[in-house]
Amino acid sequence: MLAAVAITAHYHPHAAQFAYVGPGAGFAFLGSFLTLIAGFFLSVFALLSWPFRMAWRAVRRRKGYRKALARKVIFLGLDGLDPRVTERLMAEGKLPNLARLAAEGSYTRLRTTYPALSPVAWSTFATGVSPAKHNIFDFLDRSLKSYMPRLSSARVGQPGRVLRLGRLRIPLGRTPVELRRKSTPFWKILGRQGIGCTILRVPITFPPEKFDGRLLSAMCTPDLKGTQGSFAQFTTRVERATYENGSRYPLRREGDGFTGEIEGPGDTFVEGTPRLRIPFRIERKNGAFELQVQGRRFPLGPGQYTAWLRLRFRSAIGATASGMARFLATEAGAEFSLYMTPLNIDPEHPAMPISHPPYYAAYLANVLGSYATVGMAEDTWALNEGAIDEDAFLRQAWDIYGEREAMFMNALENTRRGVVACVFDTSDRIQHMFYRRLGTAGPHAGVIEEMYGRMDALAGKAMAFADTGTALFVLSDHGFCAFRRGVNINAWLRDNGYLHLKHDGRESGSFFEGVDWKRTRAYALGLGGFYMNVKGREAEGIVEAREAGELQAEIIRRLGALRDADGSVPIRNVYATASLYRGPYLEAAPDFIVGYNEGYRCSWEGAVGKVSAEVIEDNHKAWSGDHCVDPVLVPGVLFSNRKIAAGDPGIEDLAPTALKLFGVEAPAWMEGKALL
Amino acid sequence: MTVKIKRELWVKVTEAAGAGGYSSAEEFIEHVLEREVAKTAAEQPDEEVARRLRGLGYID
């Protein structure tokens, strides 16, 4: 007897499939004739069935809210808002709205995940489960075959079959884009009960999952090139293009101006995927500069970003990929330099899915104007690399904040009942980039405190929407610390005989270039932890499973004894991940999670599998605050207009709380407990 | 495309999914199949993997 169970090949709760021009994001494929015919009949069917569907939906919704304890639930996520700073500023009377929320409702510190990283913690917020059940343990995970790092949250696969016509390559299949976060977010469970949710920029929601509600993707959404956000600088200071985290391209002097080329995604319709390019010209007119691109002209005012400019890249077969960028002239003297933000996916013509339903991204752009879509939208690397200065970074960060606030307010104004959840990254990015200014006398010494004030004002705006039938939660996923010194765990493993380089070298390139796996028992990758090289698990593993426990205990003991040159303790705790979590994805987790002390973090080089000469090095970057430390040091905050009953709330408790407020029982797999 | 399995097996799959901490039987089945497929699946070139990570603020 066969079960009436069908697992459809196309049914994939975490996957979306789009034709694309990659390897970056690509072209929304202009449909075939068959698609048009199918679309026509579907439209007719949708039109005829509309009254019945609306009636059914109304019945479902009425049923869904019958047991609800609240009509509306608002989650305002302020990424990285630190409890110590928040409590101090509240005590000083500088956060009046949050203080009122605490006085009239509740305030508590919020336990975060191990490690204390946004993709991990917000995934736990969404699902109510630990990382071992949602599969996100870090920004990065690794290939067990090649030891190469990969983005842990999403995979863009290769196109299926390809028809070759000379140099042209026509994809016959679709390219899978897959969300790697597992388990089920609370908004999907509520959607099944007819309770509508609007989910704005909650991290690790790319590609967007189908559910009965609206969602705009966030952290780890790529740019049009398929990277996590590559800025460009066009400058007369270089002769040839150079590529680092951002790229520098030459500007050529021509007449009373300059010319250059914007490099876009690769054209996967052509053998070798050559980069698509758009030429542009900068012209001096009456002492001012003007950007001319694709037949349009835009003033380049001193110190002023342009609006979002749409850039259409045309492939060899005529399909187009639409991106958006903002430009800023950063010097206009003897030398000229023009900064361009990463090429964001255009929300009005998304080359990849960035919202659910797909038209929601376009709706927001039409109603509110264009907005940043790339996952980490604030261009921290441009500031790190000196392509923009601190003031330009702040203008950009606050512009993005303005876009987000407009979306949040739009959702609040249009939601009579259901859930609105929105996460703001501004609080995280500004602390990352300006922590070194805290306590100084410089012009940016007050930037972080000012940011806390603006987050308080935002909380005040959200409070205005919270009537007696509304439960409001203002929360952060983690706090913040200084990042002054970086620890290269790979270098420590080398010095202690756990990692070996070929030819007995001392340093390796990125991604373990030069590591002798046949003699290596442990290796580090990512921000939160590191791994043992286990036989039968890693391709070149040498640690026998029966020896792994003993080796792990030995490494934990020895690494905990690490001391900095001045005697400071860089690492407070080293956790065996299996002792923290239970779940089906534990096998993908780092074997160790490192609890760094305040002031320390894993080093920039160690995070990408590089073995440096020194174990501990200074951090010289503008990126000077971080939270990749012992999670005990960086809890988040939780405010609510309701009384929170739980004594030690954790971020896993918010999902079951949302369910309880709508009278929905938390499923057995959820680990969090309702807070109310 | 649909895949049919015996009802008896489906019952066991559902029980195993619940006991394992999965949020659905489909998630359990996908995980099991992914693990098997990963053993033989081709990997993307190293330089392509590295390129896609560019711009992630937390790493150099």
XYZ file of C-alpha atoms in Angstrom:
736
model
C 0.000 0.000 0.000
C 1.312 3.435 -0.844
C 0.873 6.424 1.353
C -0.967 9.397 -0.027
C 2.185 11.322 0.323
C 3.714 13.271 -2.456
C 6.993 15.020 -2.202
C 7.094 17.121 -5.289
C 10.393 17.847 -6.893
C 9.460 21.492 -7.140
C 8.052 21.698 -3.661
C 10.863 23.064 -1.636
C 9.964 25.237 1.266
C 13.357 26.876 1.278
C 14.121 27.105 -2.401
C 13.317 29.481 -5.174
C 14.273 28.912 -8.764
C 15.050 31.694 -11.171
C 16.679 31.846 -14.533
C 19.648 34.117 -14.093
C 22.762 35.514 -15.549
C 25.399 34.699 -13.024
C 27.639 33.897 -11.427
C 26.080 36.834 -9.701
C 22.446 37.579 -9.624
C 21.177 37.866 -13.115
C 18.479 38.499 -15.511
C 14.834 37.921 -14.951
C 14.369 35.795 -18.014
C 11.920 37.291 -20.459
C 9.303 34.611 -20.678
C 8.603 32.258 -23.481
C 5.416 32.089 -25.499
C 4.249 29.127 -23.425
C 4.713 31.137 -20.279
C 2.554 33.913 -21.717
C -0.260 31.511 -22.609
C -0.109 29.878 -19.185
C -0.054 33.304 -17.576
C -3.166 34.375 -19.493
C -5.202 31.356 -18.392
C -3.977 31.666 -14.826
C -5.028 35.315 -14.782
C -8.507 34.452 -16.028
C -8.801 31.719 -13.409
C -7.559 34.044 -10.675
C -10.107 36.685 -11.690
C -13.053 34.254 -11.733
C -12.119 32.589 -8.454
C -11.334 35.853 -6.618
C -14.679 36.215 -4.749
C -14.503 32.624 -3.515
C -10.902 32.974 -2.411
C -11.644 36.188 -0.547
C -14.609 34.604 1.213
C -12.511 31.582 2.213
C -9.707 33.802 3.447
C -12.129 35.847 5.574
C -13.486 32.678 7.175
C -9.968 31.393 7.863
C -8.841 34.676 9.381
C -11.845 34.940 11.645
C -11.108 31.429 12.874
C -7.399 32.210 13.251
C -7.971 35.139 15.610
C -10.642 33.431 17.717
C -8.250 32.389 20.496
C -5.893 35.350 20.143
C -4.685 37.220 23.242
C -3.606 40.160 21.101
C -4.871 41.621 17.900
C -1.472 42.784 16.751
C 2.146 41.974 17.620
C 5.017 44.302 16.713
C 8.653 43.221 16.790
C 11.110 46.077 16.441
C 14.591 44.596 16.041
C 17.528 46.915 16.778
C 20.511 44.829 15.786
C 23.348 44.981 18.273
C 21.731 47.358 20.780
C 23.888 46.818 23.840
C 22.283 46.463 27.277
C 25.104 48.172 29.157
C 24.956 51.283 26.988
C 21.156 51.201 26.915
C 20.887 50.940 30.698
C 23.388 53.749 31.226
C 21.666 56.081 28.791
C 18.259 55.248 30.274
C 19.602 56.087 33.721
C 20.889 59.392 32.346
C 17.448 60.177 30.934
C 18.631 60.052 27.333
C 16.285 57.277 26.164
C 12.887 58.501 27.350
C 10.758 56.225 25.190
C 12.568 53.031 26.095
C 12.561 54.094 29.745
C 8.789 54.582 29.588
C 8.344 51.231 27.884
C 10.393 49.605 30.642
C 8.456 51.399 33.383
C 5.012 50.670 32.012
C 5.817 47.188 30.709
C 9.071 45.291 30.992
C 12.772 45.500 30.345
C 15.272 42.674 30.630
C 18.528 41.532 29.115
C 17.986 38.898 26.442
C 20.133 35.767 26.286
C 21.645 35.299 22.834
C 22.909 32.313 20.880
C 26.315 30.605 20.823
C 27.960 32.193 18.915
C 26.543 35.696 19.341
C 26.209 36.408 15.630
C 23.271 38.016 13.858
C 22.572 35.233 11.335
C 22.546 32.689 14.149
C 20.543 34.738 16.635
C 17.905 36.069 14.220
C 17.401 32.547 12.848
C 16.690 31.454 16.405
C 14.329 34.430 16.796
C 12.426 33.323 13.695
C 12.206 29.624 14.474
C 12.295 29.346 18.257
C 14.989 26.675 18.000
C 18.719 26.419 18.620
C 21.276 26.483 15.802
C 21.442 22.682 15.811
C 17.840 22.697 14.618
C 18.006 25.624 12.175
C 21.437 24.912 10.706
C 22.939 28.424 10.909
C 26.033 28.378 13.120
C 28.020 31.253 11.620
C 28.142 33.480 8.561
C 30.312 30.778 7.004
C 30.329 27.041 6.878
C 32.776 24.816 5.035
C 32.836 22.244 2.295
C 33.696 18.857 3.737
C 35.369 18.010 0.427
C 37.514 21.069 -0.211
C 37.566 22.848 3.192
C 36.511 25.990 1.309
C 34.250 28.463 3.117
C 30.737 29.030 1.902
C 27.993 31.388 2.902
C 26.044 29.353 5.431
C 22.623 30.812 4.745
C 22.039 30.539 0.988
C 23.314 28.617 -1.992
C 23.140 29.693 -5.599
C 23.574 26.601 -7.724
C 24.648 26.118 -11.296
C 22.172 26.401 -14.180
C 20.767 23.098 -15.377
C 21.172 22.030 -18.990
C 22.615 24.567 -21.400
C 22.102 24.796 -25.159
C 25.317 25.855 -26.886
C 25.046 27.938 -30.060
C 28.562 28.987 -31.009
C 29.702 31.287 -28.199
C 26.171 31.590 -26.865
C 24.922 29.443 -24.001
C 21.175 29.304 -23.500
C 20.138 27.839 -20.134
C 17.304 25.342 -20.547
C 16.801 24.768 -16.851
C 16.548 27.101 -13.960
C 19.189 28.020 -11.458
C 18.325 26.965 -7.924
C 18.650 29.534 -5.158
C 18.285 27.853 -1.815
C 17.799 29.086 1.725
C 19.884 26.923 4.050
C 18.123 27.994 7.233
C 16.040 25.037 8.303
C 13.073 24.479 10.635
C 9.969 26.689 10.306
C 9.681 30.391 11.167
C 6.781 31.476 13.377
C 5.314 33.648 10.628
C 4.822 30.588 8.463
C 2.990 28.783 11.275
C 0.800 31.836 11.869
C 0.142 32.152 8.142
C -1.320 28.645 8.117
C -3.805 29.837 10.746
C -4.818 32.789 8.611
C -2.866 35.308 10.699
C -1.084 37.752 8.431
C 2.542 38.748 9.016
C 4.674 41.470 7.464
C 8.342 40.589 7.885
C 10.775 43.329 6.938
C 14.500 42.764 6.719
C 14.781 40.064 9.381
C 18.205 38.489 8.705
C 18.542 35.152 6.917
C 15.428 35.377 4.817
C 17.085 35.185 1.399
C 15.738 33.688 -0.778
C 12.278 34.441 0.562
C 10.125 31.495 1.565
C 6.550 31.181 0.419
C 4.017 31.721 3.184
C 0.738 33.453 3.768
C 2.121 36.930 4.402
C 4.643 39.487 3.143
C 8.407 39.406 3.523
C 11.357 41.470 2.336
C 14.685 39.637 2.442
C 17.656 40.880 4.422
C 21.162 39.895 5.528
C 23.015 37.761 2.959
C 20.913 38.958 0.020
C 23.612 39.368 -2.665
C 24.292 42.334 -4.879
C 23.789 42.135 -8.643
C 27.271 40.653 -9.048
C 26.440 37.859 -6.645
C 28.810 39.076 -3.915
C 27.859 40.275 -0.452
C 28.343 43.877 -1.548
C 31.283 45.078 -3.628
C 31.693 48.808 -3.898
C 33.552 50.453 -6.782
C 35.843 53.437 -6.821
C 36.569 55.151 -10.129
C 39.660 57.245 -9.844
C 42.370 58.994 -11.791
C 44.794 57.596 -9.200
C 45.008 54.105 -10.746
C 46.023 52.989 -14.226
C 44.449 49.554 -14.077
C 41.559 47.957 -12.224
C 42.367 46.368 -8.880
C 40.042 44.038 -7.017
C 39.829 43.683 -3.267
C 36.696 43.840 -1.156
C 35.723 46.688 -3.403
C 37.218 47.367 -6.816
C 39.148 50.343 -8.078
C 38.855 51.289 -11.739
C 40.719 53.922 -13.745
C 39.065 57.169 -14.774
C 40.455 58.456 -18.057
C 40.760 62.207 -18.646
C 38.932 63.268 -21.778
C 38.470 66.908 -22.634
C 36.983 68.714 -19.669
C 35.877 65.528 -17.966
C 36.500 61.858 -17.355
C 35.255 58.561 -18.710
C 35.000 55.140 -17.124
C 33.097 51.875 -17.191
C 30.806 50.319 -14.624
C 31.445 46.604 -14.357
C 28.297 44.567 -13.853
C 27.419 40.889 -13.553
C 28.832 38.244 -15.864
C 26.914 37.442 -19.013
C 26.201 33.745 -18.589
C 24.639 33.670 -22.035
C 28.174 33.886 -23.404
C 31.036 31.392 -23.110
C 33.397 32.500 -20.361
C 30.750 34.770 -18.728
C 32.396 38.061 -19.701
C 31.521 41.002 -17.469
C 28.819 43.323 -18.745
C 29.823 46.972 -18.754
C 28.153 50.355 -18.911
C 30.255 53.317 -20.040
C 29.826 56.651 -18.288
C 31.194 60.157 -18.489
C 31.765 62.824 -15.875
C 31.613 66.324 -17.289
C 32.544 69.610 -15.725
C 29.914 72.290 -16.259
C 30.228 75.769 -14.777
C 32.592 74.480 -12.131
C 30.271 71.642 -11.112
C 30.390 67.992 -12.133
C 27.723 65.920 -13.801
C 27.477 62.145 -14.226
C 26.231 61.036 -17.645
C 25.176 57.417 -17.937
C 22.764 55.575 -20.237
C 21.474 58.846 -21.707
C 20.725 60.476 -18.350
C 22.497 63.234 -16.438
C 22.900 63.549 -12.696
C 24.600 66.333 -10.738
C 27.503 65.286 -8.517
C 27.177 67.833 -5.740
C 30.094 68.171 -3.334
C 29.666 65.701 -0.494
C 26.269 64.602 -1.777
C 25.205 61.153 -2.849
C 23.097 60.860 -5.947
C 19.704 59.226 -5.575
C 19.513 55.524 -6.460
C 20.283 55.351 -10.191
C 18.941 52.457 -12.202
C 21.565 50.747 -14.362
C 20.494 48.229 -16.974
C 23.051 45.685 -18.122
C 22.189 44.149 -21.492
C 23.344 40.626 -22.308
C 24.415 39.316 -25.695
C 20.921 37.932 -26.318
C 19.191 41.168 -25.315
C 17.981 40.215 -21.833
C 18.660 42.848 -19.204
C 19.672 42.808 -15.545
C 18.596 45.849 -13.602
C 20.713 47.134 -10.744
C 20.822 50.291 -8.682
C 23.658 52.283 -7.215
C 24.368 55.621 -5.612
C 27.391 57.733 -6.501
C 29.490 60.165 -4.519
C 32.357 62.317 -5.796
C 34.945 61.919 -3.045
C 37.593 64.222 -4.510
C 37.418 66.738 -7.308
C 40.761 68.540 -7.400
C 43.917 67.629 -9.264
C 42.724 64.052 -8.948
C 39.131 62.908 -9.310
C 37.508 59.965 -7.507
C 33.977 58.695 -7.692
C 32.580 56.165 -5.229
C 29.777 53.816 -6.284
C 27.833 51.717 -3.785
C 27.502 47.986 -4.476
C 25.132 47.306 -7.359
C 21.961 46.528 -5.460
C 19.303 44.311 -6.992
C 16.612 46.655 -8.295
C 13.468 46.050 -6.202
C 11.245 47.123 -9.083
C 12.883 44.643 -11.476
C 14.494 42.065 -9.187
C 16.943 39.795 -10.958
C 16.591 37.393 -8.053
C 13.746 36.827 -5.626
C 14.042 39.298 -2.747
C 10.482 39.363 -1.450
C 7.391 37.304 -0.971
C 5.115 37.719 -2.757
C 7.535 38.692 -5.535
C 5.713 41.956 -6.216
C 6.038 43.132 -2.590
C 9.556 44.510 -3.201
C 8.247 46.478 -6.179
C 5.217 47.667 -4.206
C 7.480 49.135 -1.517
C 9.635 50.850 -4.134
C 6.616 52.283 -5.918
C 5.024 53.588 -2.753
C 8.128 54.712 -0.861
C 10.864 55.085 -3.479
C 13.902 52.942 -4.233
C 15.814 51.396 -1.370
C 18.906 49.351 -0.612
C 18.353 45.627 -1.098
C 21.766 44.071 -0.517
C 22.006 42.131 2.749
C 24.553 44.257 4.602
C 23.595 47.498 2.938
C 25.822 49.905 4.868
C 29.149 49.847 3.055
C 31.549 49.085 5.884
C 34.310 47.988 3.517
C 34.291 51.315 1.690
C 35.088 52.988 5.009
C 37.628 50.317 5.989
C 39.405 50.782 2.660
C 39.250 54.570 2.721
C 37.052 54.893 -0.361
C 34.652 57.034 1.682
C 35.205 58.916 4.919
C 33.320 58.647 8.190
C 30.864 61.417 7.348
C 30.001 59.822 4.003
C 29.514 56.464 5.724
C 27.201 58.006 8.294
C 25.123 59.770 5.618
C 24.754 56.490 3.785
C 23.861 54.539 6.933
C 21.227 57.074 7.977
C 19.777 57.246 4.457
C 19.321 53.462 4.561
C 17.804 53.819 8.006
C 15.324 56.330 6.557
C 14.313 53.863 3.855
C 13.778 51.157 6.455
C 11.813 53.412 8.766
C 9.489 54.357 5.901
C 8.851 50.642 5.241
C 8.243 49.956 8.915
C 5.814 52.860 9.244
C 4.048 51.789 6.051
C 3.561 48.311 7.496
C 2.357 49.654 10.848
C -0.093 52.035 9.199
C -1.514 49.247 7.045
C -1.709 46.495 9.656
C -4.902 46.377 11.674
C -4.147 42.916 13.021
C -1.418 40.316 12.667
C 2.369 40.667 13.007
C 4.766 43.375 11.901
C 8.441 42.532 12.406
C 11.241 44.777 11.195
C 14.968 44.680 11.938
C 17.154 47.797 11.724
C 20.870 47.246 11.109
C 21.948 50.853 11.675
C 22.615 50.201 15.363
C 24.944 47.311 14.541
C 26.865 48.955 11.705
C 27.492 52.250 13.465
C 28.842 50.475 16.541
C 31.092 48.288 14.370
C 32.584 51.318 12.636
C 32.713 53.923 15.423
C 33.510 51.968 18.573
C 37.090 53.315 18.457
C 35.665 56.840 18.767
C 34.015 56.135 22.115
C 35.622 58.113 24.880
C 37.699 60.224 22.507
C 37.514 63.958 21.961
C 37.178 63.678 18.179
C 34.297 64.874 16.022
C 32.664 61.452 15.989
C 32.916 60.690 19.680
C 29.162 61.099 20.122
C 28.050 59.142 17.067
C 27.129 55.979 18.960
C 25.239 57.809 21.692
C 23.368 59.820 19.078
C 22.445 56.582 17.326
C 20.990 55.196 20.579
C 18.907 58.368 20.845
C 17.532 57.895 17.346
C 16.715 54.259 18.048
C 14.840 55.459 21.124
C 12.867 57.890 18.959
C 12.049 55.032 16.595
C 10.812 52.951 19.535
C 8.621 55.924 20.452
C 7.080 55.918 16.978
C 6.370 52.195 17.235
C 4.824 52.723 20.679
C 2.329 55.106 19.097
C 0.923 52.120 17.198
C 0.713 49.914 20.281
C -2.793 50.196 21.702
C -4.154 47.879 24.385
C -4.718 45.127 21.839
C -1.115 45.241 20.673
C 1.916 43.489 22.112
C 5.098 45.414 21.312
C 8.583 43.955 21.640
C 11.755 45.960 21.090
C 14.741 43.647 21.049
C 18.325 43.225 20.000
C 20.092 40.024 19.048
C 23.326 40.772 20.897
C 25.294 43.548 22.528
C 28.689 45.028 21.664
C 32.333 45.102 22.719
C 35.534 46.728 21.555
C 37.607 44.801 18.990
C 41.240 45.768 19.574
C 43.128 42.488 19.055
C 42.473 39.578 16.715
C 43.315 35.948 17.576
C 44.313 33.684 14.710
C 43.251 30.265 15.982
C 44.928 28.636 12.977
C 48.271 30.137 14.025
C 47.720 28.874 17.578
C 46.858 25.404 16.219
C 50.083 25.476 14.176
C 52.195 26.546 17.155
C 50.701 23.766 19.241
C 51.119 21.000 16.697
C 47.498 20.571 15.638
C 47.841 22.177 12.187
C 50.729 21.690 9.770
C 51.771 23.480 6.613
C 53.406 21.847 3.647
C 57.201 22.105 3.561
C 57.029 23.071 7.236
C 56.020 26.618 6.340
C 54.712 29.036 8.979
C 52.132 31.014 7.011
C 49.425 30.068 4.547
C 47.317 31.917 2.047
C 43.577 32.377 2.469
C 41.303 29.342 2.444
C 43.999 27.029 3.866
C 46.293 27.363 0.881
C 49.386 25.365 1.800
C 47.844 23.436 4.709
C 48.969 19.826 4.926
C 45.703 18.073 5.699
C 47.355 14.699 6.115
C 48.980 15.994 9.303
C 46.327 18.498 10.460
C 44.009 17.612 13.336
C 42.117 20.896 13.712
C 41.461 24.023 11.660
C 39.548 27.286 12.063
C 37.160 28.980 9.687
C 34.477 31.578 10.273
C 33.921 33.907 13.184
C 32.583 31.751 15.946
C 34.424 28.497 16.150
C 36.677 25.857 14.701
C 36.695 22.213 13.663
C 38.510 18.956 14.097
C 39.680 17.215 10.921
C 37.670 14.042 11.466
C 38.272 10.874 9.478
C 35.193 9.887 7.494
C 33.719 13.400 7.800
C 36.267 15.747 6.222
C 37.685 14.586 2.883
C 41.209 14.350 4.268
C 40.294 13.807 7.888
C 42.825 12.087 10.139
C 41.250 12.231 13.619
C 39.633 8.898 14.410
C 36.134 9.308 15.822
C 37.155 7.405 18.989
C 39.988 9.901 19.608
C 37.942 13.028 18.917
C 36.567 13.468 22.440
C 40.001 13.278 24.032
C 41.502 15.640 21.455
C 38.672 18.089 21.957
C 39.138 18.165 25.722
C 42.881 18.659 25.289
C 42.464 21.583 22.882
C 39.867 23.250 25.118
C 42.215 23.020 28.089
C 45.269 24.316 26.251
C 43.546 27.083 24.298
C 42.002 28.409 27.485
C 45.547 28.958 28.795
C 46.441 31.316 25.917
C 47.794 34.661 27.118
C 48.440 37.913 25.293
C 51.862 39.598 25.463
C 50.733 41.759 28.409
C 49.289 38.787 30.268
C 45.668 39.499 29.299
C 43.302 36.563 28.763
C 42.000 36.663 25.172
C 39.671 33.672 25.537
C 37.262 33.285 28.459
C 35.762 29.966 27.411
C 36.014 27.370 24.703
C 32.762 25.483 24.338
C 32.275 21.997 22.903
C 29.296 22.666 20.651
C 27.789 19.252 21.323
C 27.518 20.201 24.995
C 25.455 23.291 24.112
C 22.951 22.058 21.568
C 21.060 18.986 20.411
C 19.553 18.753 16.965
C 19.715 17.173 13.534
C 22.160 19.692 12.055
C 24.719 19.481 14.843
C 27.039 17.555 12.533
C 27.458 20.729 10.434
C 28.432 22.835 13.444
C 31.962 23.832 14.403
C 33.206 21.371 17.005
C 34.318 24.284 19.189
C 32.775 27.699 19.835
C 35.276 30.232 21.085
C 34.184 32.663 23.781
C 36.600 35.560 23.290
C 37.104 38.102 26.002
C 36.131 41.741 25.623
C 38.591 43.520 23.315
C 39.343 40.357 21.332
C 37.814 38.558 18.381
C 38.997 36.047 15.828
C 41.438 37.782 13.511
C 40.481 38.986 10.038
C 42.849 36.486 8.468
C 41.904 33.559 10.662
C 38.238 33.922 9.730
C 39.045 33.024 6.117
C 41.306 30.092 6.908
C 44.631 31.907 6.766
C 47.527 30.925 9.022
C 49.340 34.107 10.025
C 52.804 34.475 11.536
C 51.528 35.812 14.866
C 48.752 34.327 16.969
C 47.466 37.685 18.248
C 47.585 40.891 16.229
C 46.264 44.436 16.521
C 43.103 45.362 14.671
C 43.816 48.529 12.708
C 40.574 48.766 10.774
C 37.773 51.265 11.241
C 35.678 48.179 12.060
C 36.554 48.463 15.741
C 33.557 47.152 17.661
C 32.284 43.592 17.554
C 30.181 40.983 19.275
C 31.975 37.785 18.247
C 32.922 37.203 21.878
C 31.725 34.970 24.680
C 27.923 35.256 24.377
C 27.746 35.719 28.140
C 29.355 39.155 27.606
C 26.964 40.372 24.932
C 23.328 39.643 25.703
C 20.741 41.655 23.828
C 17.923 43.788 25.205
C 14.203 43.090 25.394
C 11.546 45.708 26.058
C 7.824 45.059 25.946
C 4.604 46.851 26.765
C 3.488 43.571 28.360
C 4.759 42.080 31.598
C 7.408 39.459 30.876
C 7.054 36.559 33.280
C 10.153 34.540 32.391
C 13.224 34.967 34.581
C 15.941 34.307 32.035
C 14.488 35.063 28.629
C 16.366 34.009 25.536
C 15.972 35.007 21.922
C 14.488 31.549 21.232
C 11.486 32.528 23.371
C 10.095 35.175 21.012
C 8.702 32.783 18.393
C 6.595 30.751 20.872
C 5.537 34.037 22.462
C 4.202 35.248 19.112
C 2.337 31.973 18.671
C 0.830 32.120 22.158
C -0.370 35.692 21.633
C -2.446 34.403 18.726
C -3.634 31.339 20.601
C -1.473 28.938 18.624
C 0.235 26.172 20.557
C 4.002 26.002 20.108
C 4.971 22.867 18.172
C 6.938 20.166 19.971
C 10.180 20.875 18.109
C 10.368 24.473 19.366
C 12.764 24.904 22.273
C 11.805 28.395 23.377
C 9.083 29.065 25.945
C 6.434 31.768 25.749
C 7.438 34.787 27.825
C 3.952 35.961 28.768
C 7.282 15.090 -10.059
C 6.119 13.082 -7.058
C 7.822 10.352 -5.092
C 5.629 7.716 -3.496
C 6.695 5.770 -0.465
C 4.994 3.004 1.475
C 2.550 4.167 4.097
C 4.358 2.105 6.759
C 7.588 3.874 5.965
C 5.866 7.259 6.004
C 4.625 6.590 9.528
C 8.179 5.755 10.602
C 9.526 8.823 8.799
C 7.053 11.056 10.604
C 8.002 9.549 13.953
C 11.709 9.868 13.228
C 11.292 13.484 12.133
C 9.548 14.358 15.381
C 12.073 12.520 17.510
C 14.958 14.106 15.623
C 13.834 17.673 16.176
C 12.792 18.412 12.602
C 9.829 20.689 12.012
C 8.274 18.352 9.431
C 8.693 14.995 7.748
C 9.570 16.833 4.517
C 12.454 18.605 6.254
C 13.724 15.261 7.572
C 13.534 13.611 4.151
C 15.292 16.540 2.491
C 18.083 16.421 5.039
C 18.626 12.702 4.553
C 18.632 13.068 0.769
C 20.895 16.143 0.837
C 23.489 14.259 2.854
C 23.522 11.420 0.354
C 23.574 13.665 -2.715
C 26.380 15.794 -1.252
C 28.710 12.795 -1.373
C 28.749 12.810 -5.150
C 27.671 16.362 -6.046
C 30.122 18.567 -7.926
C 31.478 21.608 -6.107
C 31.806 25.135 -7.419
C 35.309 26.333 -8.310
C 37.274 27.789 -5.394
C 37.633 31.227 -6.941
C 33.885 31.453 -7.482
C 33.221 30.541 -3.851
C 35.673 33.185 -2.684
C 34.231 35.820 -5.002
C 30.759 35.385 -3.588
C 31.982 36.083 -0.064
C 33.467 39.428 -1.082
C 32.002 42.374 0.751
C 30.841 40.441 3.808
C 31.746 42.982 6.469
C 32.996 40.525 9.060
C 35.756 38.921 6.963
C 38.690 40.252 4.968
